[in-house]
Coordinates of C-alpha atoms and ligand atoms in Angstrom, one line a residue:
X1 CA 63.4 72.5 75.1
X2 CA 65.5 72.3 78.4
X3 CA 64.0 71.0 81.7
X4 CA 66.7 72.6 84.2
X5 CA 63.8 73.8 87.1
X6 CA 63.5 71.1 89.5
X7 CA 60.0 71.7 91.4
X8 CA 58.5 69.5 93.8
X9 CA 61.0 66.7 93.2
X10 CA 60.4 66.9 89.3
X11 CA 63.0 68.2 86.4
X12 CA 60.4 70.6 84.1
X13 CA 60.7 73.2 81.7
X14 CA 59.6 76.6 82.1
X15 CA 55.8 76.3 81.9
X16 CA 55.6 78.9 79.4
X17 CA 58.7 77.4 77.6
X18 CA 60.7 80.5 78.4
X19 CA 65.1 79.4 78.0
X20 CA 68.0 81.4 78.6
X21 CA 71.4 81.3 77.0
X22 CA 74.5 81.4 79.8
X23 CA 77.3 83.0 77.5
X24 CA 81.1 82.8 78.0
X25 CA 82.3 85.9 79.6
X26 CA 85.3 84.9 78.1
X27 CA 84.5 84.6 74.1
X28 CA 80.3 85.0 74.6
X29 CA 80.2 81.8 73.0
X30 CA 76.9 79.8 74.6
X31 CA 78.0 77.2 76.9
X32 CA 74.5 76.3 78.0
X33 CA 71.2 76.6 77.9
X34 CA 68.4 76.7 80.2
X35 CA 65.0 77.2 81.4
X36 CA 63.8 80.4 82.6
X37 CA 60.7 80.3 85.2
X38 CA 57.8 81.8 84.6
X39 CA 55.8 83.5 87.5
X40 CA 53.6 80.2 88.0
X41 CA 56.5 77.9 88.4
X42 CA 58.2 80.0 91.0
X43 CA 54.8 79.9 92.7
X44 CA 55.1 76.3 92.4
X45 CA 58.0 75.7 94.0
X46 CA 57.1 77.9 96.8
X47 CA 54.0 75.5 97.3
X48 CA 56.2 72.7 96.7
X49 CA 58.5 73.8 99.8
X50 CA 55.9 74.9 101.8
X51 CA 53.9 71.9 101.4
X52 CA 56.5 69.6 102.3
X53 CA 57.9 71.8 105.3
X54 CA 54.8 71.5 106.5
X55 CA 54.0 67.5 106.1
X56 CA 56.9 67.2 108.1
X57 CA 58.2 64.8 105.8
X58 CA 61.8 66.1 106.1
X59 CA 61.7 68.2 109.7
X60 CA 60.4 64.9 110.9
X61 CA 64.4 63.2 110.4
X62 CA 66.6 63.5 113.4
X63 CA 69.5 66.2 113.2
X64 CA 71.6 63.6 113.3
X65 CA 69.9 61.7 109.5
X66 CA 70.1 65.1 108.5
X67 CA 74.1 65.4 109.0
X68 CA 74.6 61.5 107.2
X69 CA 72.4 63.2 104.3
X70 CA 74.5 66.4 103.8
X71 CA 78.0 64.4 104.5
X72 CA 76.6 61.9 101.8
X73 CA 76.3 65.1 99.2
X74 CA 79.9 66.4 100.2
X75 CA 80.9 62.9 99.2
X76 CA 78.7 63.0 95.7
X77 CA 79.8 66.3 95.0
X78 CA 83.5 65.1 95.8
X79 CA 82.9 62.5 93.0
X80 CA 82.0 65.2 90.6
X81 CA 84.3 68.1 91.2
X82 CA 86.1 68.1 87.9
X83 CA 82.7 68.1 85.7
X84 CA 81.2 71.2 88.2
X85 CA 84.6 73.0 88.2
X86 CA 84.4 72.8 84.8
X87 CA 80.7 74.3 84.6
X88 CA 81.7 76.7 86.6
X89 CA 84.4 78.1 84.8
X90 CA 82.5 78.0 81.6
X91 CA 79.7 79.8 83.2
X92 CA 82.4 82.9 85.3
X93 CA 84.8 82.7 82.8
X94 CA 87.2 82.1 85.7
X95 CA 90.3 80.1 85.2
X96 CA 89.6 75.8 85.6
X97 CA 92.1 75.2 88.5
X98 CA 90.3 78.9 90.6
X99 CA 86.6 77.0 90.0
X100 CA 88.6 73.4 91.6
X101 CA 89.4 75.2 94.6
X102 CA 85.7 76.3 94.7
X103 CA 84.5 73.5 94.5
X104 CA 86.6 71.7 97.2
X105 CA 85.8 74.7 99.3
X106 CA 82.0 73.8 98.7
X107 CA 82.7 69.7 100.0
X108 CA 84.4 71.2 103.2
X109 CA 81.3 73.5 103.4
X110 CA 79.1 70.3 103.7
X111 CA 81.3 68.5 105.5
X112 CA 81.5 71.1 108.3
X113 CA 77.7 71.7 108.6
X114 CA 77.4 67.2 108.6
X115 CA 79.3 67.2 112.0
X116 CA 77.9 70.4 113.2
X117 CA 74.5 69.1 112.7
X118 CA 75.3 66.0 114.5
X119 CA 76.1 67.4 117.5
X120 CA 74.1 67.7 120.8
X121 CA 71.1 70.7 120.4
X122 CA 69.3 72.5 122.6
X123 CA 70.0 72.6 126.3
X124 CA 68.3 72.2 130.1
X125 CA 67.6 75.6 131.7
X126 CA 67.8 75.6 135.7
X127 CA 64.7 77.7 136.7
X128 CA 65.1 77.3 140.3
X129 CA 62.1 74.9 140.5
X130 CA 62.4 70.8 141.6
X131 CA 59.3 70.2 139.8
X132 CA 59.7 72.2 136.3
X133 CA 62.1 70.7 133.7
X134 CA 62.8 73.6 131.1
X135 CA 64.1 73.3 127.4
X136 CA 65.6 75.3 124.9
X137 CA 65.0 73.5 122.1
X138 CA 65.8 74.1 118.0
X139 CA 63.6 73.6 115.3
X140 CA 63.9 73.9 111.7
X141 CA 62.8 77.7 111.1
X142 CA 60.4 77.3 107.7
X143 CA 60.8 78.0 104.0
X144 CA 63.7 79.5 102.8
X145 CA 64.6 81.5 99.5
X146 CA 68.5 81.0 99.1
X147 CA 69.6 83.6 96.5
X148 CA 73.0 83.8 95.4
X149 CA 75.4 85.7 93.1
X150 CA 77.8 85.3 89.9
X151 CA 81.3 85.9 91.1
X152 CA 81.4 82.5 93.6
X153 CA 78.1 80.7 92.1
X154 CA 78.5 77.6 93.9
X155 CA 80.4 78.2 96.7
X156 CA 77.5 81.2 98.5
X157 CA 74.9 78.7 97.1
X158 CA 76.6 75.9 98.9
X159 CA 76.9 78.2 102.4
X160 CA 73.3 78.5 102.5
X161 CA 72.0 75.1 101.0
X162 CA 74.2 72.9 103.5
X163 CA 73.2 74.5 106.9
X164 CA 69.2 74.6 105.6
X165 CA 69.5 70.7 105.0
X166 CA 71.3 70.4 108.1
X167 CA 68.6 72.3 109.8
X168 CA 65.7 70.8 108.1
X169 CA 64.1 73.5 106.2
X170 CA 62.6 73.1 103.0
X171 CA 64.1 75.7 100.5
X172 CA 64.0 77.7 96.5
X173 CA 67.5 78.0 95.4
X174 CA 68.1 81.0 92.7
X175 CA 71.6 81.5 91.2
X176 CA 71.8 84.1 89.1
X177 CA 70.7 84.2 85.8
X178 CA 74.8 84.8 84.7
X179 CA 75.8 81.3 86.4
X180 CA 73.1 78.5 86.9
X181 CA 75.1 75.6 85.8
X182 CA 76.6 74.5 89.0
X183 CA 73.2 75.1 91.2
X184 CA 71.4 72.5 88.7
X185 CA 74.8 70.1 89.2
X186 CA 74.0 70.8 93.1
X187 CA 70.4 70.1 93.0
X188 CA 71.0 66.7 90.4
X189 CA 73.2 65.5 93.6
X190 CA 70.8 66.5 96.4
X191 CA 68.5 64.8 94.9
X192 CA 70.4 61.8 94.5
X193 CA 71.4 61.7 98.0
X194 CA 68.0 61.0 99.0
X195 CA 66.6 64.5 99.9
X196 CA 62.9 64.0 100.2
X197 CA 60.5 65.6 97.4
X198 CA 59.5 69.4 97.5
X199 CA 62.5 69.8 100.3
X200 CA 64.7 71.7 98.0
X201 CA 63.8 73.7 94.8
X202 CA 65.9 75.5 92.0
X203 CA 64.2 78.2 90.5
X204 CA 66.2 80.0 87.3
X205 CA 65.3 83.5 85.7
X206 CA 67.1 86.7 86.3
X207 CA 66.2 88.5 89.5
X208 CA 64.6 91.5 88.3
X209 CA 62.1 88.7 87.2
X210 CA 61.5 85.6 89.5
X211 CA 62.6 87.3 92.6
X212 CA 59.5 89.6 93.9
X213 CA 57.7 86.1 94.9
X214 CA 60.6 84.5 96.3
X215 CA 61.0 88.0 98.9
X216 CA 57.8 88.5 99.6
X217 CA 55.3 85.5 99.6
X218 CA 54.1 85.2 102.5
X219 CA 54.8 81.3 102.8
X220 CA 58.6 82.1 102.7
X221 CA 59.9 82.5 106.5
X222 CA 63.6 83.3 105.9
X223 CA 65.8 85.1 102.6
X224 CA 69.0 83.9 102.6
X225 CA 70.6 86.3 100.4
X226 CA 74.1 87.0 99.0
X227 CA 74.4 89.8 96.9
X228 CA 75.4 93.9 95.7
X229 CA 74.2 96.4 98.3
X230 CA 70.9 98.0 96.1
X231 CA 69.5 94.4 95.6
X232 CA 69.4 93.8 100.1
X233 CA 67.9 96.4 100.4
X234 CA 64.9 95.6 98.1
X235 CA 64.9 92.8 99.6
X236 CA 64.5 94.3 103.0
X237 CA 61.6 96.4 102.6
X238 CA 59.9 93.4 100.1
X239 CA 60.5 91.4 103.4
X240 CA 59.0 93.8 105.7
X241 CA 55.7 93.6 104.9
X242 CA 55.9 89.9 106.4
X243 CA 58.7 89.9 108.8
X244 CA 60.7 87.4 107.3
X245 CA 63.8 86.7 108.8
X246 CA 67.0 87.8 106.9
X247 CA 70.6 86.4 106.2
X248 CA 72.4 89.4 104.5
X249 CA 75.8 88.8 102.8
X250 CA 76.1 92.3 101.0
X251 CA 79.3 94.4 99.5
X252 CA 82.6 95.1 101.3
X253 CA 85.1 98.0 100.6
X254 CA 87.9 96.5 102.1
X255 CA 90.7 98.4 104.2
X256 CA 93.9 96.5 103.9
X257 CA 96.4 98.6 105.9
X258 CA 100.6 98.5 105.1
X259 CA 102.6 99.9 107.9
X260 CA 106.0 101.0 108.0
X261 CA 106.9 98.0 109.8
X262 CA 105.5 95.6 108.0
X263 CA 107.3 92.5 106.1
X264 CA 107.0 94.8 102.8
X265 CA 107.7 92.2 100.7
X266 CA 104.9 90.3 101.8
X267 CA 102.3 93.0 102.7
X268 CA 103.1 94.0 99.2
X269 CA 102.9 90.1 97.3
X270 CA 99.5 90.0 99.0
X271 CA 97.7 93.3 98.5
X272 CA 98.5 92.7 94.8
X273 CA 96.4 89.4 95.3
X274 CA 94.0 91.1 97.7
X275 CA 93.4 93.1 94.9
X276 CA 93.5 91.9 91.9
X277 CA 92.0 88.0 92.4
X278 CA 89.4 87.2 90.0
X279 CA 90.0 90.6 88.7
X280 CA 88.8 92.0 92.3
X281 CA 85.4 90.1 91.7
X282 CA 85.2 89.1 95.2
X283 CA 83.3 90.8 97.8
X284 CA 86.1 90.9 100.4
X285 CA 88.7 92.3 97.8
X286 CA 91.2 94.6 99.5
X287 CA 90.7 97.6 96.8
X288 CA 91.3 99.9 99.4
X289 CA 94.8 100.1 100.2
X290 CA 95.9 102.8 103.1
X291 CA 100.0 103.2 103.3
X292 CA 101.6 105.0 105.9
X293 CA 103.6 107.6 104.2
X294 CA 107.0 106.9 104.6
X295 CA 107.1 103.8 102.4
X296 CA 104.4 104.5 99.9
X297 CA 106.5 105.2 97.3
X298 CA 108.4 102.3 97.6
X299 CA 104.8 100.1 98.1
X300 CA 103.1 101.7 95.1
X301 CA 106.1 101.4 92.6
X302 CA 106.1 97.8 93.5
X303 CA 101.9 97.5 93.3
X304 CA 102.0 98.9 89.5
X305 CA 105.2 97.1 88.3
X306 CA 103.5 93.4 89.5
X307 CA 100.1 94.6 88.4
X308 CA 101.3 95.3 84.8
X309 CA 102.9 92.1 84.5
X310 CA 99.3 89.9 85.7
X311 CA 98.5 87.9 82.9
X312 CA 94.6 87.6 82.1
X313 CA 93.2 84.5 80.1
X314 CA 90.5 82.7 79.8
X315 CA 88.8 79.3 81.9
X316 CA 91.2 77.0 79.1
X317 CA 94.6 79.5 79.5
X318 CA 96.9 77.2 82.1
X319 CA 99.5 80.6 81.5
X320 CA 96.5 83.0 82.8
X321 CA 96.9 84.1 86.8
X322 CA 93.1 86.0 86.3
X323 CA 90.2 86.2 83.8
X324 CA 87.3 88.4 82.7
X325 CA 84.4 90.1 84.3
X326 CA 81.5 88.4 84.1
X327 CA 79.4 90.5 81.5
X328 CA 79.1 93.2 79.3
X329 CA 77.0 95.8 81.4
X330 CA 79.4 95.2 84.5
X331 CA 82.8 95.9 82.1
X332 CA 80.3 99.1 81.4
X333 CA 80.2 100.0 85.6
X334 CA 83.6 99.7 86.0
X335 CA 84.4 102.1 83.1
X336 CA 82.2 104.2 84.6
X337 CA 84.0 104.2 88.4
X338 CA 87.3 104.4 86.4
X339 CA 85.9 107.8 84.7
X340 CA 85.1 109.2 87.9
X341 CA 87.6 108.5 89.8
X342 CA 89.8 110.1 87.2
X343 CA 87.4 113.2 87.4
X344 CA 87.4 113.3 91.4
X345 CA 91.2 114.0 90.4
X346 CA 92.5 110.0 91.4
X347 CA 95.7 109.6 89.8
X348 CA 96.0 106.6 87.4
X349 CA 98.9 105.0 87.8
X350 CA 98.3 101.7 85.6
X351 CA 95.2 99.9 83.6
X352 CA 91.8 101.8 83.4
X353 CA 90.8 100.2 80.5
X354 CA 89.8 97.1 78.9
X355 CA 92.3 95.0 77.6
X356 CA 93.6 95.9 73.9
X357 CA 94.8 92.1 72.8
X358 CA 93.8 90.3 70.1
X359 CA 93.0 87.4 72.2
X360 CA 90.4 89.2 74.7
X361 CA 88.4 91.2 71.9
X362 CA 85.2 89.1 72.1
X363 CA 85.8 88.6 76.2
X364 CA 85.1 91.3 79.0
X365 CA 88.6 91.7 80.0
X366 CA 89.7 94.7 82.6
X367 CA 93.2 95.6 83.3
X368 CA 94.7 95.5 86.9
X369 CA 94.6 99.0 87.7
X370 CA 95.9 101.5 90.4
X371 CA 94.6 104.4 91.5
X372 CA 97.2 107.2 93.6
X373 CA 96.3 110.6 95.5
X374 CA 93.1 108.8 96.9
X375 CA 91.0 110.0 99.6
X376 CA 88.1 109.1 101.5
X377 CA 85.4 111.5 100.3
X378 CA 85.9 110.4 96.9
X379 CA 83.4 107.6 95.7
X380 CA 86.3 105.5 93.9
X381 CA 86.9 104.7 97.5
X382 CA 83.8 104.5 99.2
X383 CA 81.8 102.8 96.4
X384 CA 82.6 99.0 95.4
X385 CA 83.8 98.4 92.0
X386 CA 83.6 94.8 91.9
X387 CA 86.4 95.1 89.5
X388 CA 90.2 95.1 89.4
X389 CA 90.7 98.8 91.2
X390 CA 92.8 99.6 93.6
X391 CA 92.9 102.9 94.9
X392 CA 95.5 104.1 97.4
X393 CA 95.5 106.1 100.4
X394 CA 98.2 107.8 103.0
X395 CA 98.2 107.7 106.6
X396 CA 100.6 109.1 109.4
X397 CA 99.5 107.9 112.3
X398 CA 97.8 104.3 113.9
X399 CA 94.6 106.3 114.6
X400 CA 94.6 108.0 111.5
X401 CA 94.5 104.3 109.6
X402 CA 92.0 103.0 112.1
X403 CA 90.1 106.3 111.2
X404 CA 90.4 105.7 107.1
X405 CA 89.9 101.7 107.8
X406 CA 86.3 102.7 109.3
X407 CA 85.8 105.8 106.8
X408 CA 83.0 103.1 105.3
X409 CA 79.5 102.0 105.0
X410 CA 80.5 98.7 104.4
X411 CA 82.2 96.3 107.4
X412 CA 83.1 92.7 105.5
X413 CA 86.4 92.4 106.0
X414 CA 89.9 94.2 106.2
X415 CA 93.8 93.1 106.5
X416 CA 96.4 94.9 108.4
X417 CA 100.1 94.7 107.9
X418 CA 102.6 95.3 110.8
X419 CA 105.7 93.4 112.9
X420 CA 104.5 95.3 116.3
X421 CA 102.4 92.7 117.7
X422 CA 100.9 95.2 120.1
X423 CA 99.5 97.3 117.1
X424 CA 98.2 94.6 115.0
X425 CA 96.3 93.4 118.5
X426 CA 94.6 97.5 118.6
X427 CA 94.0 97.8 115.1
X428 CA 92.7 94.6 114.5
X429 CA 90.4 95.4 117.8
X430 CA 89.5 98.7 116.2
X431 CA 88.4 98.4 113.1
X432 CA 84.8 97.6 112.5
X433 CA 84.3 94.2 110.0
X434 CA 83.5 91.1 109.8
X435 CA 86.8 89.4 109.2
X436 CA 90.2 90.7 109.7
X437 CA 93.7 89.5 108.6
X438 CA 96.5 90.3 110.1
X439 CA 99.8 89.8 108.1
X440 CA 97.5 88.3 105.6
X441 CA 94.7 88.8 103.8
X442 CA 92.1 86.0 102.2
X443 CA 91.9 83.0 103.8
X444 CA 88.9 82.0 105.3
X445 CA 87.7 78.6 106.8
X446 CA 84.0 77.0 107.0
X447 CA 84.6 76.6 111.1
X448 CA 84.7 80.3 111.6
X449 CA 81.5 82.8 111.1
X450 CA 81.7 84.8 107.7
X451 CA 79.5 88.5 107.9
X452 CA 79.7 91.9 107.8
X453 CA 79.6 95.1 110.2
X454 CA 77.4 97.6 109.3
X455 CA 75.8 97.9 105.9
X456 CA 77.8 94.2 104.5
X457 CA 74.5 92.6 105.8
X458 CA 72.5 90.6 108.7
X459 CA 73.6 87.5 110.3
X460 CA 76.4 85.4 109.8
X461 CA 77.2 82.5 107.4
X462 CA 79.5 79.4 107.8
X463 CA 80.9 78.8 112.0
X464 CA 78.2 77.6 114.1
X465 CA 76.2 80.9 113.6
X466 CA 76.0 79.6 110.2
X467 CA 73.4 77.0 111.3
X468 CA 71.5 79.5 113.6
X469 CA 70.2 81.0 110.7
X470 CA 67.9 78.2 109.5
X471 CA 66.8 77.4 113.0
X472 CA 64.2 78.6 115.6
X473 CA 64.7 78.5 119.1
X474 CA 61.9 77.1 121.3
X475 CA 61.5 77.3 124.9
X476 CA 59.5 74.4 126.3
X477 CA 58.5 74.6 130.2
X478 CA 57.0 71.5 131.9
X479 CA 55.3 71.7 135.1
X480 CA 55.2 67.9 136.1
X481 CA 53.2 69.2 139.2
X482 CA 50.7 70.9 138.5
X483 CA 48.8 73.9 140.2
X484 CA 46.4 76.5 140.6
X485 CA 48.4 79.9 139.5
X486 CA 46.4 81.8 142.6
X487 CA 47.4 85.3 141.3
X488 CA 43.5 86.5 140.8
X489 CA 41.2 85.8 143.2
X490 CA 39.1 82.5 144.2
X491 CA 36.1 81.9 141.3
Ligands
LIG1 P1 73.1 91.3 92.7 O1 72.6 91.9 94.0 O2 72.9 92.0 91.5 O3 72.4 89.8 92.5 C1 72.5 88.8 93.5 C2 71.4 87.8 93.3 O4 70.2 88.5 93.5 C3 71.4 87.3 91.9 O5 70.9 85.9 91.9 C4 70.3 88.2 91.3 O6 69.7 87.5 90.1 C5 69.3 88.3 92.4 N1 68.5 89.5 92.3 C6 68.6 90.6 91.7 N2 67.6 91.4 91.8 C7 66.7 90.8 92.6 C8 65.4 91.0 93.2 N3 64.8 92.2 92.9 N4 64.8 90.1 94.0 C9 65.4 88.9 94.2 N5 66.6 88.6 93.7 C10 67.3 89.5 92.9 O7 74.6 91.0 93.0 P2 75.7 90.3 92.1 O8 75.2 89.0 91.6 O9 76.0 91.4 91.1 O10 76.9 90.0 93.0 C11 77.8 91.0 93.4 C12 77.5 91.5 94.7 O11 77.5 90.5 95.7 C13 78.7 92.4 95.2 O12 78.2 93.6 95.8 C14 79.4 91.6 96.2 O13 80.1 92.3 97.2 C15 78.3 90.8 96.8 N6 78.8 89.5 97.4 C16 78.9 89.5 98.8 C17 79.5 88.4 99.4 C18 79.6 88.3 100.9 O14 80.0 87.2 101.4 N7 79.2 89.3 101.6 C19 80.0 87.3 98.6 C20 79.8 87.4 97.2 C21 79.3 88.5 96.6 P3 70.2 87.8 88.6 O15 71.7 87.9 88.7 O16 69.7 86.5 88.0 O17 69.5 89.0 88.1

């Protein structure tokens, strides 16, 4: 038996004994196992968070021991890096040194939110009045149900779980099912660093399963939710009937724009990365490349020829640049966009299948594939893959690539490529997403707000906005002399 839920400050197995094994996406070998909640448990831990919420036990602490707590777990989960990283590549399948860099990105996480927290909140309001002193003040905002995907496990957990401690909110964390090891290593060290009992939760089970409660019940103010596109917006009308606030980190179908003038050599190096990263699982993955005509050929010879040569391999392969999809039924979905593209009449340059080597037969590997004659009214390039897909489209004109750039439901991210300084300044200004890159494409930094436009989701992670999320804004008015109002008349 495994006791991997933590409820109410207590490590317990599922109360109806339910387990799950994580496979390798690499080999399906089992590299862990662990509980799987039943219905009451995830009850449990909502009561658990509401209860303590609601003693005041942790909302009580000032915003600045909440920013010594949260910089003390950076520092714990500093110590540990190696042995997460490691639990994280077992459980994504992605290469050991990709999960280190998540992982380091998750400390600067918490250490951003510690000296955000610490800073000066709220603020005087002049109402024009001697005798009136008025206060915008923040409070924590409630219970929280964090919910996070596979393809960064830690590192979405980590966005959400460090500005709710540094808020004050009492929380349920649920990974998914695919990756739970490093959101148990993240609770084992939150608990460690003092965190009071029933303040934070970690719930396991797949979605489909544990989540209904953790939308829905009415003691839950706020879901914080990263995740595919269908999923939100279950998630939004579940939330409705209560009016729960919403943090939605949804899909992207990322523009990333090469023109004429661009440093090809680089614009190409990096749309082959924007690409093809963690085999394109990443939500701001620039799948969607738009060339301007007179140097696509010279662009898309250069895509296939580095594409082909991208070495996959598993978490333990120090030769591998990217490894395998996470599961089975997602190797199946992006066979399935692969099919259709080809029978919208994409043109397949490279890939479109899973790898044929001896040493990836039991894994879910996907080769880097490119996909020519592209255009927008074909789902290839309006639906996400998730997968290692890039198709390719022309343009002939600046508006006509703003116009393909924002041809989109989605709004996460995009990257543009250009030496006219003037045109990356209008594009960049035109094009409707979250985040864009010009001459570049990728880097982001805990300082500066991550979201997306339009249907990428609600709210903003990370910056200061980050922190917004998790709090309520009060406005406190104090008359300090007192009167009759006088508006009806004399009793
Ligand atoms: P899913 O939407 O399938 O799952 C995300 C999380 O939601 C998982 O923990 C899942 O649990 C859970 N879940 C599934 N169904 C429900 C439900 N009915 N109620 C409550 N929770 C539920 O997304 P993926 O995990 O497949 O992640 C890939 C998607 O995430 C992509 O679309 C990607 O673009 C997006 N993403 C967005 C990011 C951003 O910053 N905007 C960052 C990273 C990813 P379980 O897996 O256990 O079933």
């Amino acid at each position: 038996m495994v006791a991997t839920l933590y409820i109410n400050g207590l490590w317990r197995e599922a109360s109806d004994g339910g387990s799950h094994d994580v496979q390798s996406p690499h080999d399906q070998s089992v590299v862990a196992t662990v509980s799987q909640a039943s219905q009451t448990d995830v009850l449990d831990a909502i009561a658990a968070a509401r209860a303590s919420f609601d003693s005041g036990v942790f909302t009580s602490w000032s915003f600045k021991e909440r920013s010594e707590l949260v910089a003390k777990i950076a520092d714990l989960l500093e110590r540990d890096a190696d042995v997460i990283a490691r639990k994280e590549s077992d459980d994504t399948g992605k290469r050991f040194i990709e999960a280190q860099y998540d992982v380091a990105d998750v400390v600067a996480t918490f250490r951003h939110f510690a000296s955000l927290g610490a800073k000066e909140h709220g603020r005087s309001v002049d109402v024009g009045i001697a005798h009136v002193s008025s206060r915008i003040v923040h409070e924590p905002l409630g219970v929280a149900s964090l919910i996070g995907p596979w393809n960064y496990p830690l590192l979405q957990i980590a966005w959400k779980v460090a500005p709710a401690l540094a808020a004050g909110c009492s929380f349920i964390i649920k990974p998914s099912e695919l990756t739970p090891q490093s959101a148990i290593a993240l609770t084992k060290i939150i608990e460690e660093a003092g965190t009071p009992k029933g303040v934070a939760n970690l719930i396991l089970g797949p979605g489909s399963v544990v989540g209904s409660s953790l939308i829905s019940d009415p003691r839950v103010d706020l879901v914080s939710f990263t995740g595919g596109l269908t999923t939100g917006q279950t998630i939004m009308k579940a939330a409705a009937t209560t009016i729960k606030k919403l943090a939605l980190e949804l899909g992207g179908k990322n523009p990333h724009i090469i023109f004429a003038d661009a440093d090809l050599d680089a614009a190409i190096d990096n749309a082959v990365t924007a690409a093809f990263l963690h085999s394109g699982q990443v939500c701001s993955a620039g799948t969607r490349l738009i060339v301007e005509r007179s140097v696509h050929d010279r662009v898309v010879t250069e895509i296939v020829h580095r594409a082909g040569k991208i070495k996959l391999g598993g978490p333990n392969d120090e030769s591998a640049e990217t490894g395998p999809l996470i599961s089975k039924s997602h190797l199946a979905n992006v066979s399935t966009y692969v099919e259709k593209a080809i029978a919208e009449g994409a043109t397949l340059l490279i890939g479109g299948e899973r790898s044929d080597k001896a040493e990836h037969a039991k894994g879910w590997y996907f080769l880097p594939t490119v996909f020519d004659n592209c255009t927008s009214d074909m789902s290839c390039v309006q639906d996400e893959s998730f997968g290692p897909i890039m198709t390719v489209e022309i343009f002939d004109t600046e508006a006509q690539a703003i116009a393909i750039g924002n041809d989109t439901v989605f709004g996460l991210s995009g990257g543009l490529w250009s030496g006219d300084s003037q045109k990356c300044a209008r594009v960049a200004s035109a094009l409707r997403h979250g985040t864009i890159w010009v001459n570049d494409f990728g880097p982001y930094r805990p300082a500066a707000e991550w979201g997306g436009y339009k249907q990428s989701g609600i709210g903003r992670e990370l910056g200061e906005h980050g922190l917004g999320e998790y709090l309520e804004i009060k406005h406190i008015w104090t008359n300090n002399a007192p009167s009759r109002s006088g508006w009806f008349k004399d009793l």
